Short mmCIF file of C-alpha atoms and ligand atoms in Angstrom, two decimals:
data_model
loop_
_atom_site.label_atom_id
_atom_site.label_comp_id
_atom_site.label_asym_id
_atom_site.label_seq_id
_atom_site.Cartn_x
_atom_site.Cartn_y
_atom_site.Cartn_z
CA ALA A 28 13.02 -4.10 -16.44
CA SER A 29 12.05 -0.46 -16.18
CA THR A 30 13.29 2.94 -17.23
CA TYR A 31 12.45 4.85 -14.08
CA GLU A 32 15.01 6.85 -12.15
CA ASN A 33 13.79 6.24 -8.60
CA ILE A 34 12.14 2.83 -8.74
CA LEU A 35 12.65 -0.55 -10.37
CA THR A 36 9.67 -2.33 -11.87
CA GLU A 37 9.20 -5.78 -13.29
CA LYS A 38 6.36 -7.96 -14.50
CA LYS A 39 6.77 -11.15 -12.49
CA GLU A 40 5.33 -14.54 -13.34
CA GLY A 41 1.78 -15.26 -12.26
CA GLY A 42 0.43 -11.79 -13.08
CA VAL A 43 2.30 -9.79 -10.46
CA GLY A 44 3.52 -6.22 -10.93
CA PHE A 45 6.65 -5.67 -8.83
CA ILE A 46 7.82 -2.22 -7.71
CA GLN A 47 10.99 -1.62 -5.72
CA LEU A 48 11.68 1.87 -4.39
CA ASN A 49 15.24 2.55 -5.41
CA ARG A 50 16.98 5.63 -3.98
CA PRO A 51 19.42 3.73 -1.79
CA LYS A 52 21.57 6.77 -1.01
CA ALA A 53 18.59 8.58 0.51
CA LEU A 54 17.02 5.50 2.13
CA ASN A 55 14.21 5.79 -0.43
CA ALA A 56 13.13 9.24 0.78
CA LEU A 57 9.99 10.10 -1.13
CA CYS A 58 11.04 12.96 -3.40
CA ASP A 59 8.69 14.33 -6.08
CA GLY A 60 10.46 12.32 -8.76
CA LEU A 61 9.88 9.10 -6.84
CA TYR A 62 6.19 9.93 -6.52
CA LYS A 63 5.93 10.51 -10.26
CA ASP A 64 7.66 7.22 -11.04
CA LEU A 65 5.55 5.28 -8.57
CA HIS A 66 2.30 6.81 -9.80
CA SER A 67 3.17 6.07 -13.39
CA ALA A 68 4.14 2.46 -12.58
CA LEU A 69 0.93 1.90 -10.61
CA GLN A 70 -1.14 3.30 -13.46
CA SER A 71 0.52 1.10 -16.04
CA PHE A 72 0.14 -2.06 -13.91
CA ASP A 73 -3.49 -1.09 -13.28
CA ALA A 74 -4.06 -0.80 -17.02
CA ASP A 75 -2.21 -4.03 -17.87
CA PRO A 76 -4.67 -6.93 -18.28
CA GLU A 77 -1.91 -9.44 -17.49
CA ILE A 78 -1.41 -8.00 -13.99
CA GLY A 79 -3.70 -9.01 -11.14
CA ALA A 80 -1.85 -7.77 -8.05
CA ILE A 81 1.01 -5.42 -7.22
CA VAL A 82 3.88 -5.63 -4.71
CA ILE A 83 5.67 -2.52 -3.42
CA THR A 84 8.87 -2.96 -1.47
CA GLY A 85 12.04 -1.05 -0.65
CA SER A 86 15.47 -2.34 0.30
CA GLU A 87 16.44 -4.50 3.28
CA LYS A 88 17.58 -1.36 5.07
CA ALA A 89 14.65 0.92 4.29
CA PHE A 90 11.18 0.69 2.85
CA ALA A 91 11.26 4.50 2.87
CA ALA A 92 12.68 6.91 5.47
CA GLY A 93 10.00 9.52 4.88
CA ALA A 94 9.19 12.48 2.73
CA ASP A 95 12.37 14.04 1.34
CA ILE A 96 13.39 16.46 4.09
CA LYS A 97 16.01 18.14 1.91
CA GLU A 98 13.38 18.87 -0.73
CA MET A 99 10.95 20.22 1.89
CA LYS A 100 13.18 22.23 4.16
CA ASP A 101 13.02 25.59 2.35
CA LYS A 102 9.33 25.50 1.47
CA GLU A 103 7.10 28.36 2.66
CA TYR A 104 3.52 28.06 3.83
CA PRO A 105 1.78 29.81 0.88
CA GLN A 106 3.48 27.45 -1.56
CA THR A 107 2.51 24.35 0.40
CA TYR A 108 -1.12 25.49 0.51
CA LEU A 109 -1.21 26.67 -3.07
CA ILE A 110 -0.08 23.34 -4.48
CA ASP A 111 -1.79 21.32 -1.71
CA MET A 112 1.60 19.74 -1.04
CA LEU A 113 1.58 15.92 -0.69
CA SER A 114 -2.10 15.61 -1.65
CA TRP A 115 -1.09 13.72 -4.80
CA TRP A 116 0.02 10.75 -2.70
CA GLU A 117 -3.65 9.94 -2.19
CA ASN A 118 -3.61 8.71 -5.79
CA VAL A 119 -1.77 5.60 -4.57
CA GLY A 120 -4.98 4.61 -2.77
CA LYS A 121 -6.94 5.00 -6.00
CA THR A 122 -5.13 2.06 -7.58
CA ARG A 123 -7.78 -0.52 -8.50
CA LYS A 124 -5.69 -3.68 -8.19
CA PRO A 125 -4.65 -4.93 -4.75
CA ILE A 126 -1.29 -3.70 -3.49
CA ILE A 127 0.81 -5.68 -1.04
CA GLY A 128 3.33 -3.56 0.83
CA ALA A 129 6.41 -5.56 1.90
CA VAL A 130 8.30 -3.57 4.53
CA ASN A 131 11.89 -4.26 5.51
CA GLY A 132 13.87 -1.75 7.55
CA TYR A 133 12.68 1.80 8.11
CA ALA A 134 9.14 2.85 7.26
CA LEU A 135 9.20 6.32 8.76
CA GLY A 136 7.03 9.40 8.27
CA GLY A 137 5.80 9.37 4.69
CA GLY A 138 7.31 5.87 4.38
CA CYS A 139 5.01 4.56 7.09
CA GLU A 140 2.16 6.49 5.50
CA LEU A 141 2.86 5.03 2.06
CA ALA A 142 2.99 1.55 3.61
CA MET A 143 -0.42 2.16 5.18
CA MET A 144 -1.86 3.08 1.77
CA CYS A 145 -1.21 -0.51 0.67
CA ASP A 146 -4.09 -3.00 0.91
CA ILE A 147 -2.12 -5.69 2.73
CA LEU A 148 1.02 -4.97 4.73
CA ILE A 149 3.58 -7.61 5.62
CA ALA A 150 6.86 -6.96 7.38
CA GLY A 151 10.34 -8.37 7.62
CA LYS A 152 11.66 -9.05 11.14
CA ASN A 153 13.84 -5.92 10.94
CA ALA A 154 11.00 -3.55 10.00
CA LYS A 155 10.64 -0.35 11.99
CA PHE A 156 7.56 1.82 11.72
CA GLY A 157 7.42 5.38 12.96
CA GLN A 158 5.99 8.86 12.56
CA PRO A 159 9.01 10.94 13.66
CA GLU A 160 7.81 14.24 12.14
CA ILE A 161 7.55 15.75 15.63
CA ASN A 162 11.36 15.68 15.80
CA LEU A 163 11.42 17.94 12.73
CA GLY A 164 8.90 20.36 14.15
CA THR A 165 6.11 19.12 11.92
CA ILE A 166 3.37 16.49 11.87
CA PRO A 167 2.35 13.65 9.53
CA GLY A 168 1.08 14.97 6.20
CA MET A 169 0.36 11.87 4.12
CA GLY A 170 -2.38 10.33 6.26
CA GLY A 171 -0.44 9.06 9.29
CA SER A 172 -2.65 10.64 11.93
CA GLN A 173 -5.74 9.08 10.35
CA ARG A 174 -4.57 5.69 9.08
CA LEU A 175 -2.30 4.86 12.03
CA THR A 176 -5.06 5.75 14.50
CA ARG A 177 -7.54 3.54 12.66
CA ALA A 178 -4.97 0.73 12.47
CA ILE A 179 -3.65 0.58 16.03
CA GLY A 180 -6.01 2.74 18.11
CA LYS A 181 -5.77 6.21 19.54
CA SER A 182 -3.49 5.72 22.51
CA ARG A 183 -0.64 3.93 20.71
CA ALA A 184 -0.95 6.12 17.61
CA MET A 185 -0.90 9.24 19.76
CA GLU A 186 2.17 7.90 21.58
CA MET A 187 4.03 7.23 18.33
CA ILE A 188 3.12 10.59 16.80
CA LEU A 189 3.90 12.60 19.94
CA THR A 190 7.15 10.84 20.90
CA GLY A 191 8.40 9.98 17.40
CA GLU A 192 9.54 6.58 18.65
CA MET A 193 9.58 3.56 16.35
CA MET A 194 7.59 0.33 16.57
CA ASP A 195 9.15 -3.01 15.65
CA ALA A 196 7.69 -5.68 13.39
CA GLU A 197 6.46 -8.05 16.10
CA GLU A 198 4.52 -5.29 17.80
CA ALA A 199 3.19 -4.04 14.47
CA ALA A 200 1.82 -7.56 13.85
CA SER A 201 0.38 -7.92 17.33
CA ARG A 202 -1.48 -4.63 16.89
CA GLY A 203 -2.76 -5.43 13.41
CA LEU A 204 -0.74 -2.81 11.54
CA VAL A 205 0.78 -5.63 9.48
CA SER A 206 -0.82 -9.00 8.79
CA ARG A 207 2.34 -11.09 9.19
CA VAL A 208 6.08 -11.06 9.81
CA HIS A 209 8.65 -13.04 7.81
CA PRO A 210 12.43 -13.30 7.96
CA THR A 211 13.93 -10.26 6.26
CA GLU A 212 15.54 -12.28 3.44
CA SER A 213 12.36 -14.12 2.46
CA LEU A 214 9.92 -11.21 2.77
CA VAL A 215 9.82 -10.31 -0.92
CA ASP A 216 9.32 -13.94 -1.97
CA GLU A 217 6.47 -14.26 0.50
CA ALA A 218 4.90 -11.07 -0.85
CA LEU A 219 5.19 -12.37 -4.42
CA LYS A 220 3.66 -15.68 -3.38
CA MET A 221 0.67 -13.91 -1.81
CA ALA A 222 0.34 -11.63 -4.82
CA ARG A 223 0.33 -14.63 -7.22
CA LYS A 224 -2.46 -16.19 -5.21
CA ILE A 225 -4.54 -13.01 -5.51
CA ALA A 226 -3.67 -12.57 -9.19
CA ALA A 227 -4.97 -16.09 -9.90
CA GLN A 228 -8.48 -15.05 -8.87
CA SER A 229 -11.09 -13.32 -11.01
CA ARG A 230 -9.93 -9.72 -11.57
CA PRO A 231 -13.33 -7.98 -11.40
CA ILE A 232 -14.34 -9.92 -8.29
CA THR A 233 -10.97 -9.17 -6.65
CA ILE A 234 -11.49 -5.46 -7.19
CA MET A 235 -15.04 -5.62 -5.83
CA ALA A 236 -13.69 -7.36 -2.72
CA LYS A 237 -10.99 -4.69 -2.26
CA ASP A 238 -13.59 -1.92 -2.71
CA VAL A 239 -15.95 -3.25 -0.05
CA VAL A 240 -13.18 -3.68 2.55
CA ASN A 241 -11.95 -0.14 1.87
CA GLN A 242 -15.47 1.15 2.34
CA ALA A 243 -15.16 0.19 6.02
CA PHE A 244 -12.84 3.19 6.39
CA GLU A 245 -15.21 5.64 4.74
CA THR A 246 -18.69 5.08 6.19
CA GLY A 247 -20.71 4.08 9.24
CA LEU A 248 -21.62 0.41 9.75
CA GLN A 249 -25.15 0.44 8.28
CA ASP A 250 -24.07 2.28 5.13
CA GLY A 251 -21.02 0.02 4.84
CA LEU A 252 -23.10 -3.14 5.19
CA LYS A 253 -25.51 -1.91 2.56
CA PHE A 254 -22.65 -1.06 0.18
CA GLU A 255 -21.15 -4.52 0.72
CA ARG A 256 -24.48 -6.22 0.03
CA ARG A 257 -25.06 -4.24 -3.17
CA VAL A 258 -21.59 -5.09 -4.48
CA PHE A 259 -22.14 -8.71 -3.40
CA HIS A 260 -25.35 -8.68 -5.46
CA SER A 261 -23.41 -7.27 -8.39
CA THR A 262 -21.08 -10.28 -8.40
CA PHE A 263 -24.21 -12.11 -9.62
CA ALA A 264 -23.97 -10.04 -12.79
CA THR A 265 -20.63 -11.69 -13.62
CA ASN A 266 -19.81 -14.93 -15.41
CA ASP A 267 -16.99 -15.54 -12.96
CA ARG A 268 -19.46 -15.77 -10.04
CA ARG A 269 -21.53 -18.31 -11.99
CA GLU A 270 -18.36 -20.24 -12.94
CA GLY A 271 -16.94 -20.16 -9.40
CA MET A 272 -20.05 -21.65 -7.84
CA ALA A 273 -20.60 -24.15 -10.67
CA ALA A 274 -16.97 -25.31 -10.32
CA PHE A 275 -17.47 -25.87 -6.60
CA ALA A 276 -20.65 -27.90 -7.18
CA GLU A 277 -18.91 -29.93 -9.91
CA LYS A 278 -15.79 -30.46 -7.76
CA ARG A 279 -13.41 -28.88 -10.27
CA LYS A 280 -11.13 -25.84 -10.43
CA ALA A 281 -12.75 -22.60 -11.59
CA ASN A 282 -11.70 -21.23 -14.95
CA TRP A 283 -11.87 -17.43 -14.69
CA THR A 284 -12.70 -15.48 -17.84
CA GLN A 285 -12.49 -12.05 -16.18
CA ASN A 286 -16.09 -11.41 -17.10
N1 LIG B 14 14.81 12.81 3.52
C1 LIG B 14 15.95 13.09 2.88
N2 LIG B 14 17.08 12.39 3.06
C2 LIG B 14 17.05 11.37 3.94
C3 LIG B 14 15.91 11.03 4.65
C4 LIG B 14 14.74 11.80 4.41
N3 LIG B 14 13.56 11.54 5.01
N4 LIG B 14 16.19 9.98 5.46
C5 LIG B 14 17.48 9.67 5.25
N5 LIG B 14 18.01 10.50 4.33
C6 LIG B 14 19.38 10.51 3.82
C7 LIG B 14 20.34 11.04 4.87
O1 LIG B 14 20.33 12.45 4.86
C8 LIG B 14 21.65 10.47 4.38
O2 LIG B 14 22.10 11.22 3.30
P1 LIG B 14 23.67 11.69 3.22
O3 LIG B 14 24.40 10.39 3.07
O4 LIG B 14 23.70 12.54 2.01
O5 LIG B 14 23.95 12.38 4.49
C9 LIG B 14 21.23 9.11 3.85
O6 LIG B 14 19.83 9.19 3.59
C10 LIG B 14 21.48 7.98 4.84
O7 LIG B 14 20.82 8.32 6.05
P2 LIG B 14 21.58 8.30 7.48
O8 LIG B 14 23.02 8.56 7.31
O9 LIG B 14 20.82 9.20 8.40
O10 LIG B 14 21.35 6.76 7.88
P3 LIG B 14 21.30 6.14 9.34
O11 LIG B 14 21.32 4.67 9.14
O12 LIG B 14 22.31 6.77 10.22
O13 LIG B 14 19.87 6.59 9.94
C11 LIG B 14 17.45 6.93 9.85
C12 LIG B 14 18.66 6.10 9.38
C13 LIG B 14 17.24 6.75 11.36
C14 LIG B 14 16.25 6.46 9.08
C15 LIG B 14 17.73 8.44 9.58
O14 LIG B 14 18.13 8.57 8.22
C16 LIG B 14 16.54 9.33 9.78
O15 LIG B 14 16.20 9.66 10.90
N6 LIG B 14 15.90 9.81 8.66
C17 LIG B 14 14.80 10.74 8.72
C18 LIG B 14 13.52 10.07 9.17
C19 LIG B 14 12.40 11.08 9.23
O16 LIG B 14 12.45 12.05 9.98
N7 LIG B 14 11.33 10.86 8.43
C20 LIG B 14 10.18 11.73 8.39
C21 LIG B 14 10.32 12.69 7.27
S1 LIG B 14 9.07 13.97 7.31
C22 LIG B 14 7.73 13.28 6.60
O17 LIG B 14 7.75 12.16 6.15
C23 LIG B 14 6.49 14.18 6.54
C24 LIG B 14 5.25 13.47 6.13
O18 LIG B 14 4.44 13.02 6.92
C25 LIG B 14 4.92 13.35 4.73
#
């Protein structure tokens, strides 16, 4: 149970932090207040030792239908530059614990971009991804041109961004934008199940694993391989690495101490 205005949060069993975007009347359009709530919830789950993984979802109709157009429509250029409008959304990607994005319905504009900030994306059969900013006379501003292009390649990303047309869940899976598709009604349960599995692992090792995969987006191959190897070596500084390998050799379940 939470006290936020634009989201619902809950600590679920098995160490999972659950966040549901909750502005149904605006199809979860990402207003400033929603950002503040989401950021605060992510920070408190990150700081909570009982939480090992986080799920972000919307409603069955919309994950999020974009940045809040009504909030943006009267903005002038100097203001947008002065405050570096939308830059704060990059904080979502600074969350340490893994985030699973569970997308049902519309994930458009900033909604698609928020989904792509998640570490694992899964979709309900009715999911629709799109970057329709072109129809508003603008372009993606929360990472869409970069993350979508890396996810599905230049030609298809260019097509989506230039035409504004949506992509359905099956295609999103076939192109690797999402890792799997589930029936709409069971999507959230599936996300929670996956999150529980991740939360049952060693926390420090989980975060190291997330960090090295994310590095693939930041550096060239040789630097990325070296970074991975160094972090791999650093798992040998943990008790959980020793315990995990000992448990395998002794044919028993590992008992993580988060050290
Ligand atoms: N911002 C503000 N309000 C929004 C919104 C948005 N992005 N998307 C939907 N809403 C509001 C609608 O205005 C409507 O409010 P009222 O009832 O007060 O009129 C309510 O949510 C329900 O929406 P619709 O009546 O339009 O619902 P629909 O089922 O007919 O259509 C839809 C659904 C196709 C998603 C349509 O709402 C739509 O096209 N929304 C806008 C999508 C969009 O352009 N997103 C990109 C935003 S720009 C951006 O995100 C920039 C960036 O990169 C950061």
